[in-house]
mmCIF file of C-alpha atoms in Angstrom:
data_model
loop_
_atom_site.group_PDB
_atom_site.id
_atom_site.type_symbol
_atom_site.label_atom_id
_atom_site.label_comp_id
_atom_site.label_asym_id
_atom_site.label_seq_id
_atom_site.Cartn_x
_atom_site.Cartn_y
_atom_site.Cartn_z
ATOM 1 C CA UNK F 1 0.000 0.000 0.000
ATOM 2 C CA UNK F 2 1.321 3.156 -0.720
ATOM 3 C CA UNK F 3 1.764 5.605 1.773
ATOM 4 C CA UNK F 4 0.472 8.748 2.121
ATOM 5 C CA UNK F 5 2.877 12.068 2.554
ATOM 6 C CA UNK F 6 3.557 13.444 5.681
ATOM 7 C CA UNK F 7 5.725 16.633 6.724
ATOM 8 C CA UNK F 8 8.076 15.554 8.778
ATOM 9 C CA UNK F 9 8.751 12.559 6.665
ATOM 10 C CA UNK F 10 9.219 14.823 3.671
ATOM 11 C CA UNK F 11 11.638 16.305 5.269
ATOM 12 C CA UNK F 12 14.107 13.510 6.272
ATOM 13 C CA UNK F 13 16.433 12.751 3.420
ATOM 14 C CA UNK F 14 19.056 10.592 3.844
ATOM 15 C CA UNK F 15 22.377 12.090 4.329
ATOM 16 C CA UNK F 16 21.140 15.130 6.477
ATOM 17 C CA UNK F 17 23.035 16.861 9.277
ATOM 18 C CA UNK F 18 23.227 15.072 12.889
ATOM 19 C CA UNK F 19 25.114 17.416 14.499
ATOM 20 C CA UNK F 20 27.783 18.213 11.905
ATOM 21 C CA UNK F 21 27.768 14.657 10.802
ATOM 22 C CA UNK F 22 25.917 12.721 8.036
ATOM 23 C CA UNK F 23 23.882 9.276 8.827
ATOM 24 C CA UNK F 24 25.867 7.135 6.985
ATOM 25 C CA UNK F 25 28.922 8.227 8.829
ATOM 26 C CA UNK F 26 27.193 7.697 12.075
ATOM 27 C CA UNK F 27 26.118 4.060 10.894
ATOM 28 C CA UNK F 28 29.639 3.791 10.224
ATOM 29 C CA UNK F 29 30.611 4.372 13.645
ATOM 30 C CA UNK F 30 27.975 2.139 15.405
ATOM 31 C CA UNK F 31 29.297 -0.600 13.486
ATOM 32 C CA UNK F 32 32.900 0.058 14.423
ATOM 33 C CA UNK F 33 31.606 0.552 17.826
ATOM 34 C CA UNK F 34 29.826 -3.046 17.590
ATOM 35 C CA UNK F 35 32.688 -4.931 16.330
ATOM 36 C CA UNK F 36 34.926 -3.463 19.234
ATOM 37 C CA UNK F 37 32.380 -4.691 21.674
ATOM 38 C CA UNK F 38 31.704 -1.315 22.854
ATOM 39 C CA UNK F 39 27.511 -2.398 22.957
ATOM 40 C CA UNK F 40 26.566 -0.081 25.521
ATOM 41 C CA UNK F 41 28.349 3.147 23.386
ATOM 42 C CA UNK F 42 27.030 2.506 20.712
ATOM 43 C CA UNK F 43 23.507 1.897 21.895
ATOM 44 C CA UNK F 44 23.507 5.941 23.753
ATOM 45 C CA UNK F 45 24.822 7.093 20.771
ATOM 46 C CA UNK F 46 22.074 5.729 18.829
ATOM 47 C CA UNK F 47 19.684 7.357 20.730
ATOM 48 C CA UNK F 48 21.358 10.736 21.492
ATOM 49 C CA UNK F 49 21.794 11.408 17.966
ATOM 50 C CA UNK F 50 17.986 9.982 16.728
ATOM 51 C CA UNK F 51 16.732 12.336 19.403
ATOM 52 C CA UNK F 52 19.047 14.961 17.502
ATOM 53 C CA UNK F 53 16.882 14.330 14.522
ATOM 54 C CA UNK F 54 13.766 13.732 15.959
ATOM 55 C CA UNK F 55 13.927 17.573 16.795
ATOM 56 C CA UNK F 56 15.021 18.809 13.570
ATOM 57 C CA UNK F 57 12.171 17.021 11.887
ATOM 58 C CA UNK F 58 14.460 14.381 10.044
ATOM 59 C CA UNK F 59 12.278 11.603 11.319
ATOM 60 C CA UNK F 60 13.514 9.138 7.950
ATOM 61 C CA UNK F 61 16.738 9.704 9.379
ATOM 62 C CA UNK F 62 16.015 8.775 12.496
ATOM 63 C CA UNK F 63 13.980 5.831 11.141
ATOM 64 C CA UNK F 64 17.283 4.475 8.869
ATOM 65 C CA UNK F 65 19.259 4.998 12.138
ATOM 66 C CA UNK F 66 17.649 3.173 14.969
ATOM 67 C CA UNK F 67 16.891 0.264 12.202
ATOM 68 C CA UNK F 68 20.702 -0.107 11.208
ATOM 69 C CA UNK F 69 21.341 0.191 15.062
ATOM 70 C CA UNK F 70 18.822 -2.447 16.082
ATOM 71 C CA UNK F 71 20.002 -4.798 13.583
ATOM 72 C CA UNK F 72 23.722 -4.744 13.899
ATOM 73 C CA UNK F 73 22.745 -4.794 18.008
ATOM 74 C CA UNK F 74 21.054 -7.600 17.784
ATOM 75 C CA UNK F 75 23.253 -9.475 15.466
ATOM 76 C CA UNK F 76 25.692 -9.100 17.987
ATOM 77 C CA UNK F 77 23.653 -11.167 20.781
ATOM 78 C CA UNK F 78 22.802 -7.755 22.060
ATOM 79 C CA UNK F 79 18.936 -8.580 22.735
ATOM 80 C CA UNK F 80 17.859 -5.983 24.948
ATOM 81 C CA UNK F 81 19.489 -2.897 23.252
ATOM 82 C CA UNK F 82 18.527 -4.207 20.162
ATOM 83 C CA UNK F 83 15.099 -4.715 20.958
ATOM 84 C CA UNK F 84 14.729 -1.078 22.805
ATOM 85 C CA UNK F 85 15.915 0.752 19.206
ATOM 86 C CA UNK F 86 13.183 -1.375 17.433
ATOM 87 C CA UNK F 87 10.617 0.043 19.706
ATOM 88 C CA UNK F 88 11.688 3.005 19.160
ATOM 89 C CA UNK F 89 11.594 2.843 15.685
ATOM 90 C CA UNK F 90 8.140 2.051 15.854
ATOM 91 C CA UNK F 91 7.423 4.685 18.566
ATOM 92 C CA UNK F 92 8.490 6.788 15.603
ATOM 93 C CA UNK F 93 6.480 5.119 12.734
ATOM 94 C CA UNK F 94 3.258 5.967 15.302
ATOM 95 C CA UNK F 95 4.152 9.694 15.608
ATOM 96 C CA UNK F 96 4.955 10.657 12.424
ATOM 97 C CA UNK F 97 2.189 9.045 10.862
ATOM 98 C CA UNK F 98 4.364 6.221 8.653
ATOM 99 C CA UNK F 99 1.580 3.579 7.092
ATOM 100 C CA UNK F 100 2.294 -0.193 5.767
ATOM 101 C CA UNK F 101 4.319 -0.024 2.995
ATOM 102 C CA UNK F 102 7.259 -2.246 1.080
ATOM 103 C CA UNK F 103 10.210 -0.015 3.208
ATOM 104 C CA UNK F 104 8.605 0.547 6.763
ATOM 105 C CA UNK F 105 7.445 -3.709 6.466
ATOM 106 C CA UNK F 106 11.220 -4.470 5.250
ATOM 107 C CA UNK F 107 12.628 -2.649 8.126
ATOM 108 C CA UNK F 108 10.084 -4.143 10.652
ATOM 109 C CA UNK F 109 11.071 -7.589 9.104
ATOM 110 C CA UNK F 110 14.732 -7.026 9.454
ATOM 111 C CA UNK F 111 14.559 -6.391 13.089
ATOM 112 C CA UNK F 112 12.391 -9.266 13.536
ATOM 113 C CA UNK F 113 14.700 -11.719 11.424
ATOM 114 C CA UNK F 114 17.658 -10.608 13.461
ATOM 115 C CA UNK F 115 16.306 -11.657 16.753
ATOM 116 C CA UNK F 116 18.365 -14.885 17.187
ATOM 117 C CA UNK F 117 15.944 -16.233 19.440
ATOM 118 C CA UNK F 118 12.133 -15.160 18.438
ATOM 119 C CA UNK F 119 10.664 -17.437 21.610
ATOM 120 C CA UNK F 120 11.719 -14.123 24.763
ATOM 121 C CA UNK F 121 9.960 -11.061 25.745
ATOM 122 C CA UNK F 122 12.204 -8.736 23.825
ATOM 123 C CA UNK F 123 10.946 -10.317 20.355
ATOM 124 C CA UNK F 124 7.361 -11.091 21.475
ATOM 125 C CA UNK F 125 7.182 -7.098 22.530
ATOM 126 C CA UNK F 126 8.461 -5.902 19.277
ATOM 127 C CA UNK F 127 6.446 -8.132 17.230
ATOM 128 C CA UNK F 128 3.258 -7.386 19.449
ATOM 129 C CA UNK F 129 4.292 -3.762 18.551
ATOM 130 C CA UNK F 130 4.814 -3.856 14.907
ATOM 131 C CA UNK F 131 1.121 -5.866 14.622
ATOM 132 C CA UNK F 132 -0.386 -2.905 16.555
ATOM 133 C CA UNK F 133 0.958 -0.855 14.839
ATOM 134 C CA UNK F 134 0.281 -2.355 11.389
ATOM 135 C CA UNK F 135 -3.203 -2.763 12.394
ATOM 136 C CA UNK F 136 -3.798 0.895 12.894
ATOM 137 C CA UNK F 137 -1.901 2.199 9.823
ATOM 138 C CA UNK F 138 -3.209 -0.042 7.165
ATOM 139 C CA UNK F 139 -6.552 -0.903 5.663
ATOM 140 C CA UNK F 140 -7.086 -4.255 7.827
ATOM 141 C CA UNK F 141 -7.832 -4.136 11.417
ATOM 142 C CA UNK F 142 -6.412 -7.567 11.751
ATOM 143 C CA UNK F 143 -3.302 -5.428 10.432
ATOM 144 C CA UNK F 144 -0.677 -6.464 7.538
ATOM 145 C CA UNK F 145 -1.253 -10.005 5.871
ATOM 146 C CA UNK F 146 2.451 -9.958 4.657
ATOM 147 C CA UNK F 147 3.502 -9.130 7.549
ATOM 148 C CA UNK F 148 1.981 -12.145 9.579
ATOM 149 C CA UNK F 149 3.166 -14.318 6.587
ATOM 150 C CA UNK F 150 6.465 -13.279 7.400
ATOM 151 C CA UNK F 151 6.345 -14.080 10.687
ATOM 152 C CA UNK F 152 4.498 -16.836 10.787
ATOM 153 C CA UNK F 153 7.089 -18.348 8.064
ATOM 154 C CA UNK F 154 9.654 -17.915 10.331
ATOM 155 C CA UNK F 155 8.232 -19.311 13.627
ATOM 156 C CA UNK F 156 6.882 -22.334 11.084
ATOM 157 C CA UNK F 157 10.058 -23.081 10.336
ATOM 158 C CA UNK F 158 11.374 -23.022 14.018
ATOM 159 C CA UNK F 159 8.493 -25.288 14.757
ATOM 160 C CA UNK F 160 6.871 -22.880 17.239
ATOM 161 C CA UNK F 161 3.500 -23.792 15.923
ATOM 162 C CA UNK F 162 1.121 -21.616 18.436
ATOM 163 C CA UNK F 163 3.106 -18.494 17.069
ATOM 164 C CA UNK F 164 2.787 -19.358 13.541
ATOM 165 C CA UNK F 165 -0.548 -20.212 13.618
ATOM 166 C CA UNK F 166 -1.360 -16.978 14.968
ATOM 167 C CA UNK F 167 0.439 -15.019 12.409
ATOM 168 C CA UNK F 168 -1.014 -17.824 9.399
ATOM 169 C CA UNK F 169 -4.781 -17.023 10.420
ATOM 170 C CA UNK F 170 -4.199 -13.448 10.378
ATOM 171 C CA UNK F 171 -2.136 -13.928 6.966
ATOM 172 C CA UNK F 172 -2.737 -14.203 3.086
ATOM 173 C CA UNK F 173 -3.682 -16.888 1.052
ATOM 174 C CA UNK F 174 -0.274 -18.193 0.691
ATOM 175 C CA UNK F 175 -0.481 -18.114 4.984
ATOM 176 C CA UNK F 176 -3.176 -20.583 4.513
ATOM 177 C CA UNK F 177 -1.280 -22.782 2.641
ATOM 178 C CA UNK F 178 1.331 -23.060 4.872
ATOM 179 C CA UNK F 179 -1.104 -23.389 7.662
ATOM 180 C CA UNK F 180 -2.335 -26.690 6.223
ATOM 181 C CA UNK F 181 1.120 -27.834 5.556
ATOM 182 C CA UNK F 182 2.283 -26.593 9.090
ATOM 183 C CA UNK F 183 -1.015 -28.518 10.050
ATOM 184 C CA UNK F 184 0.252 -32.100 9.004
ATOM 185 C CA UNK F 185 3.843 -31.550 10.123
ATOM 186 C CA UNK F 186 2.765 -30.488 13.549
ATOM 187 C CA UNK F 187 0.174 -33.466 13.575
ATOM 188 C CA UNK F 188 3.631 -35.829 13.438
ATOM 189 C CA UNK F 189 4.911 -34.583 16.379
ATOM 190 C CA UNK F 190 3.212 -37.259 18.656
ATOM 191 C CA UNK F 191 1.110 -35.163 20.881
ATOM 192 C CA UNK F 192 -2.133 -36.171 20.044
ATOM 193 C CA UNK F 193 -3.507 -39.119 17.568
ATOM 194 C CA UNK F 194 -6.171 -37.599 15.681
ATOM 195 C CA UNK F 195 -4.392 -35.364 13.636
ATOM 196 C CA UNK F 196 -7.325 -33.395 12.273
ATOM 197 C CA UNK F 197 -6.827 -31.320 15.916
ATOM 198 C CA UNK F 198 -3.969 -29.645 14.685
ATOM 199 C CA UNK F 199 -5.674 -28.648 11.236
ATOM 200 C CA UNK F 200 -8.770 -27.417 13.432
ATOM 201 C CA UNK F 201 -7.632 -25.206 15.811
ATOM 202 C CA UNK F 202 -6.051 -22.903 12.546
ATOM 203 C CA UNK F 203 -8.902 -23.327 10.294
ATOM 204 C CA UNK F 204 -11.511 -23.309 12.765
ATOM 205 C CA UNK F 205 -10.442 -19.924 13.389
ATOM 206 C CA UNK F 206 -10.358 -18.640 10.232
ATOM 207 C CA UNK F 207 -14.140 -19.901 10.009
ATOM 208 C CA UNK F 208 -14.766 -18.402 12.740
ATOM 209 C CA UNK F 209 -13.553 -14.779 10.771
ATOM 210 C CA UNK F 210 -15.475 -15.872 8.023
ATOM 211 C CA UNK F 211 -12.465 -16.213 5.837
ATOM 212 C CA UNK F 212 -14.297 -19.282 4.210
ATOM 213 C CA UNK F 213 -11.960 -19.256 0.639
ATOM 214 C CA UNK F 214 -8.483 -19.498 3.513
ATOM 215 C CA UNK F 215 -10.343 -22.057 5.424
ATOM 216 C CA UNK F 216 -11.246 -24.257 2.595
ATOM 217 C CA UNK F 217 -7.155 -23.585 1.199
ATOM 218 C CA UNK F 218 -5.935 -24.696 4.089
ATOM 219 C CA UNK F 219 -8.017 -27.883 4.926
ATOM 220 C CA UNK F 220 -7.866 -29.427 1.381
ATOM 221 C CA UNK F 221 -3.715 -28.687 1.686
ATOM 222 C CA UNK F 222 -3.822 -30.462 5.068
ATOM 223 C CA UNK F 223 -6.219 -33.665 3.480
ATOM 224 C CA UNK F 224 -3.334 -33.296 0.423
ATOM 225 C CA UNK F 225 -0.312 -33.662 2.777
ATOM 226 C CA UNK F 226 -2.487 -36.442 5.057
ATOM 227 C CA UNK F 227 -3.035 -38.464 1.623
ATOM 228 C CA UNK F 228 0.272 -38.336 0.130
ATOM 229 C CA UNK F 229 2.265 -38.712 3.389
ATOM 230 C CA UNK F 230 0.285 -41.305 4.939
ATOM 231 C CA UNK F 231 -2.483 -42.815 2.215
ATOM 232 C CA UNK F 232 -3.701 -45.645 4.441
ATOM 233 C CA UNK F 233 -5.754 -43.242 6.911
ATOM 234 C CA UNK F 234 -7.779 -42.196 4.216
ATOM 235 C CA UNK F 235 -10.733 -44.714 4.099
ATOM 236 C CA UNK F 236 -12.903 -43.309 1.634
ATOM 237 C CA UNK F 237 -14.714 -40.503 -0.586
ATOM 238 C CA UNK F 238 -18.652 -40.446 -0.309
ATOM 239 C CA UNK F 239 -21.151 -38.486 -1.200
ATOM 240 C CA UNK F 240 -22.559 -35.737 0.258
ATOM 241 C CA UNK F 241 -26.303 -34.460 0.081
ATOM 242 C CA UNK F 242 -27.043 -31.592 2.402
ATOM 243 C CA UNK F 243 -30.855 -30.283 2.389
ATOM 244 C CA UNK F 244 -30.305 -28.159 -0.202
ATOM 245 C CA UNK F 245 -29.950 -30.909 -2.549
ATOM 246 C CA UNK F 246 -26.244 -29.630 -3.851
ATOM 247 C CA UNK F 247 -24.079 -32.816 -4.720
ATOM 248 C CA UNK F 248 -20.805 -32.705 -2.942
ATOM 249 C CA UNK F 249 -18.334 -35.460 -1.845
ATOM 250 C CA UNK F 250 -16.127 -35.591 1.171
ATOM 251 C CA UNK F 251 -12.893 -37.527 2.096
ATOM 252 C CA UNK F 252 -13.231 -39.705 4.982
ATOM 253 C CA UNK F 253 -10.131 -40.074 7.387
ATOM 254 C CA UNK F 254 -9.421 -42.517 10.451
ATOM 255 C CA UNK F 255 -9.274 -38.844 11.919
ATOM 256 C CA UNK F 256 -12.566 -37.883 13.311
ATOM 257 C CA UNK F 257 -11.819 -33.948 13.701
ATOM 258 C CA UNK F 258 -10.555 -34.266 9.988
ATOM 259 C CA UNK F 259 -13.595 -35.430 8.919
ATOM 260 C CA UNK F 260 -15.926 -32.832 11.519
ATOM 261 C CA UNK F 261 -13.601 -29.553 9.219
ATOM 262 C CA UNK F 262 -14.714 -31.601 5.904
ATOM 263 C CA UNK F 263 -18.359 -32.238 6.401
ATOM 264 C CA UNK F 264 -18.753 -28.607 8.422
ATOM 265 C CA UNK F 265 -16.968 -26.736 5.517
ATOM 266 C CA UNK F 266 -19.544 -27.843 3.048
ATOM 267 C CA UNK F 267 -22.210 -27.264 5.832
ATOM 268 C CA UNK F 268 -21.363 -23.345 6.002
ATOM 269 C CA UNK F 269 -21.169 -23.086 1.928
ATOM 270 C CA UNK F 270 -24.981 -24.987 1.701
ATOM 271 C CA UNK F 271 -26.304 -22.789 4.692
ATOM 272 C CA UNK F 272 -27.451 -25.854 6.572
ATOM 273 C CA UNK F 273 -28.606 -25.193 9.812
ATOM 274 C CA UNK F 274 -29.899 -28.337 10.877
ATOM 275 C CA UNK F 275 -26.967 -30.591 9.350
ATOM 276 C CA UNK F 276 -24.869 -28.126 11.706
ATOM 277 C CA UNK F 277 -27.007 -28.761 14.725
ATOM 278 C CA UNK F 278 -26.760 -32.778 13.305
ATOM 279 C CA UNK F 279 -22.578 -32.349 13.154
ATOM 280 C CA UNK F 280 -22.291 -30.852 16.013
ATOM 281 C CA UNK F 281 -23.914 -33.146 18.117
ATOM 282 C CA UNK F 282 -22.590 -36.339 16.370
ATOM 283 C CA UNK F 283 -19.365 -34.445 16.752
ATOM 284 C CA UNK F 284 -20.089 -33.637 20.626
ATOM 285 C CA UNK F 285 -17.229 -35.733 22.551
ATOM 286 C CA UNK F 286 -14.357 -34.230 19.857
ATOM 287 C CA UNK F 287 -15.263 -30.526 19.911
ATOM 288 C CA UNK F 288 -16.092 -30.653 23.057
ATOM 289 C CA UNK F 289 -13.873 -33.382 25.006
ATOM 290 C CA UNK F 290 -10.326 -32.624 24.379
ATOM 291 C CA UNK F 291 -9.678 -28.612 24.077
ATOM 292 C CA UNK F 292 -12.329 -25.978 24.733
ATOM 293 C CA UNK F 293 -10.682 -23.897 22.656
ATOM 294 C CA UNK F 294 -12.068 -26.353 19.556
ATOM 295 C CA UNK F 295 -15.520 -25.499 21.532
ATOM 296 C CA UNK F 296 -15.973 -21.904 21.670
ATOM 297 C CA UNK F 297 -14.859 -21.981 18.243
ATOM 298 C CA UNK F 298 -17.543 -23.916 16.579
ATOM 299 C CA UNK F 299 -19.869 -22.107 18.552
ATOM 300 C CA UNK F 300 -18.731 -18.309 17.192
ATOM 301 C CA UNK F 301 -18.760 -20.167 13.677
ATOM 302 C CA UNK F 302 -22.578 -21.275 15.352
ATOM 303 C CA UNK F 303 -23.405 -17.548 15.914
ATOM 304 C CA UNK F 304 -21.754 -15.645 12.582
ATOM 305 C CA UNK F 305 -23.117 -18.315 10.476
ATOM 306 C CA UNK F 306 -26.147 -19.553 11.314
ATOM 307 C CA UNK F 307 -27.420 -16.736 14.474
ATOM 308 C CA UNK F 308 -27.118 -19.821 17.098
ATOM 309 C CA UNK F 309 -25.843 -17.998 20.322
ATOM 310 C CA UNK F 310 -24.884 -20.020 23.135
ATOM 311 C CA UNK F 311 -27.970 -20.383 25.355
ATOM 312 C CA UNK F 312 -28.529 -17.793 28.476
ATOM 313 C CA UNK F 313 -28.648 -19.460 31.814
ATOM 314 C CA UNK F 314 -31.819 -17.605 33.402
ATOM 315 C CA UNK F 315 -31.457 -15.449 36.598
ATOM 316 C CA UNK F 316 -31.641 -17.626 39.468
ATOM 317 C CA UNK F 317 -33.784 -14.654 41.362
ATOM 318 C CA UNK F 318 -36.418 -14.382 37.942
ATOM 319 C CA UNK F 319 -37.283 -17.749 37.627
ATOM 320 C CA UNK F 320 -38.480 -17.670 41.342
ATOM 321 C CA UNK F 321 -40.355 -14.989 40.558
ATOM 322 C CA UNK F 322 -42.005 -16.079 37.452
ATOM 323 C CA UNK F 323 -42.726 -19.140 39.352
ATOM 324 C CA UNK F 324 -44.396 -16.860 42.412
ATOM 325 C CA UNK F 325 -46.209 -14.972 39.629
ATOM 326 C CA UNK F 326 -47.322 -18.124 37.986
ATOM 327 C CA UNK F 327 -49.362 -19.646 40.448
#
């Protein structure tokens, strides 16, 4: 998205004064200053000399120089310095107005890639930033989708599977690819033996957000992987008839949570209530047994799609009364 100009931005070309001396020569020191080991001067005069430009309105300055500084800091192991010149980076990107764009996401991205470790409070603070952030300067409350495919990427590839498939549900359609793929590999892992669990929890959500096209991407990627990898738990491919009369087929698994994302996705797309209310209850002791979080899922997807809101315990106090009234 391209972003839209602002003064102060307009006003920070590269190579400006900082006190006498141009950015690139103050880059220039920080990284001499890095490779002597001297973290803690180079990390004051990062910030002296941002807050030097701050005030003379060369906030891209600024930006270019607490991003260079975060990077080389945190290449060198330096986690909390690093991590406090990303923030305010972003501190900066919030005051001077800076939207989503291909430069302020690169920048964001480099910080986040040079976090050696992702799974600490420095890096779950900056990233928790950047989202914000991203989420109030873009066009999508949920905030950037390449962003979160970034991220999640990277996490997927650690095998920090919560974190990525927070970032994938949040992400493009390419995220739901990878969250069906990440899906399957995470299913391998040995925590759990129906591996449709893993596939629900990501896709479940993104039903749940009414991002039907990702949610349909990402469950027949996960049947694909399933199929290929392990072809003997898929028993069979029937027929499907919902009340609207539609022909459809399914894939049956020896999975029964696979088969509850199957038969519900083609459920949501026929608008039938009743074969929800039917799925849900044959489906009672998976949704409902192992992880709540399956649970209050499918009952959001209940509520968005077909206006079922979980039922209101009565007032303990106004049934007494009705009942006194009653008589």
């Amino acid at each position: 998205m391209a972003s839209r100009p602002v003064g102060n931005r307009a006003r920070g070309a590269r190579g400006g004064g900082a006190g006498g001396e141009g950015v690139d020569k103050v880059i220039a020191k920080l990284k001499k200053s890095v490779d002597e080991g001297s973290f803690y001067e180079a990390h004051q005069m990062i910030h002296s000399v941002c807050q030097r430009l701050v005030t003379q309105e060369k906030s891209s300055d600024a930006i270019a120089l607490l991003h260079s500084g975060a990077v080389e800091l945190l290449n060198a192991k330096q986690i909390g310095s690093g991590s406090d010149l990303g923030l305010r980076m972003l501190d900066i990107f919030e005051t001077n107005g800076i939207v989503v764009d291909t430069d302020s996401r690169a920048k964001i991205l480099e910080i986040f890639q040079a976090f050696q470790e992702r799974q600490n409070t420095y890096c779950e603070d900056f990233v928790r930033r950047a989202c914000k952030w991203a989420a109030t300067s873009g066009d999508n409350s949920n905030g950037d989708e390449l962003l979160h495919h970034a991220m999640g990427s990277r996490y997927f590839k650690e095998k920090e599977y919560y974190s990525a498939e927070h970032h994938f549900v949040l992400g493009n359609l390419d995220s739901a690819k990878a969250l069906g793929r990440m899906a399957y590999q995470w299913s391998q892992e040995g925590y759990f033996e129906d591996a449709g669990y893993f596939a629900a929890r990501g896709i479940l959500a993104l039903l749940a957000q009414k991002k039907l096209q990702k949610a349909h991407v990402a469950y027949t990627t996960f049947l694909s992987e399933l199929a290929s990898n392990q072809p003997g738990d898929v028993d069979s491919v029937i027929p499907f008839n919902p009340t609207t009369g539609a022909n459809d087929t399914l894939t049956m698994t020896k999975h029964p949570l696979s088969n509850y994302l199957g038969l519900l996705l083609l459920i949501v797309q026929r608008d039938g209530r009743d074969e929800f209310l039917k799925l849900l209850n044959e489906y009672k002791a998976e949704v409902y047994g192992f992880d709540t979080y399956l649970a209050q899922l499918s009952e959001r997807i209940a509520s968005v799609y077909f206006g079922l809101g979980p039922k209101k315990q009565e007032n303990p106090m106004a049934a007494l009364m009705k009942g006194l009234f009653a008589n």
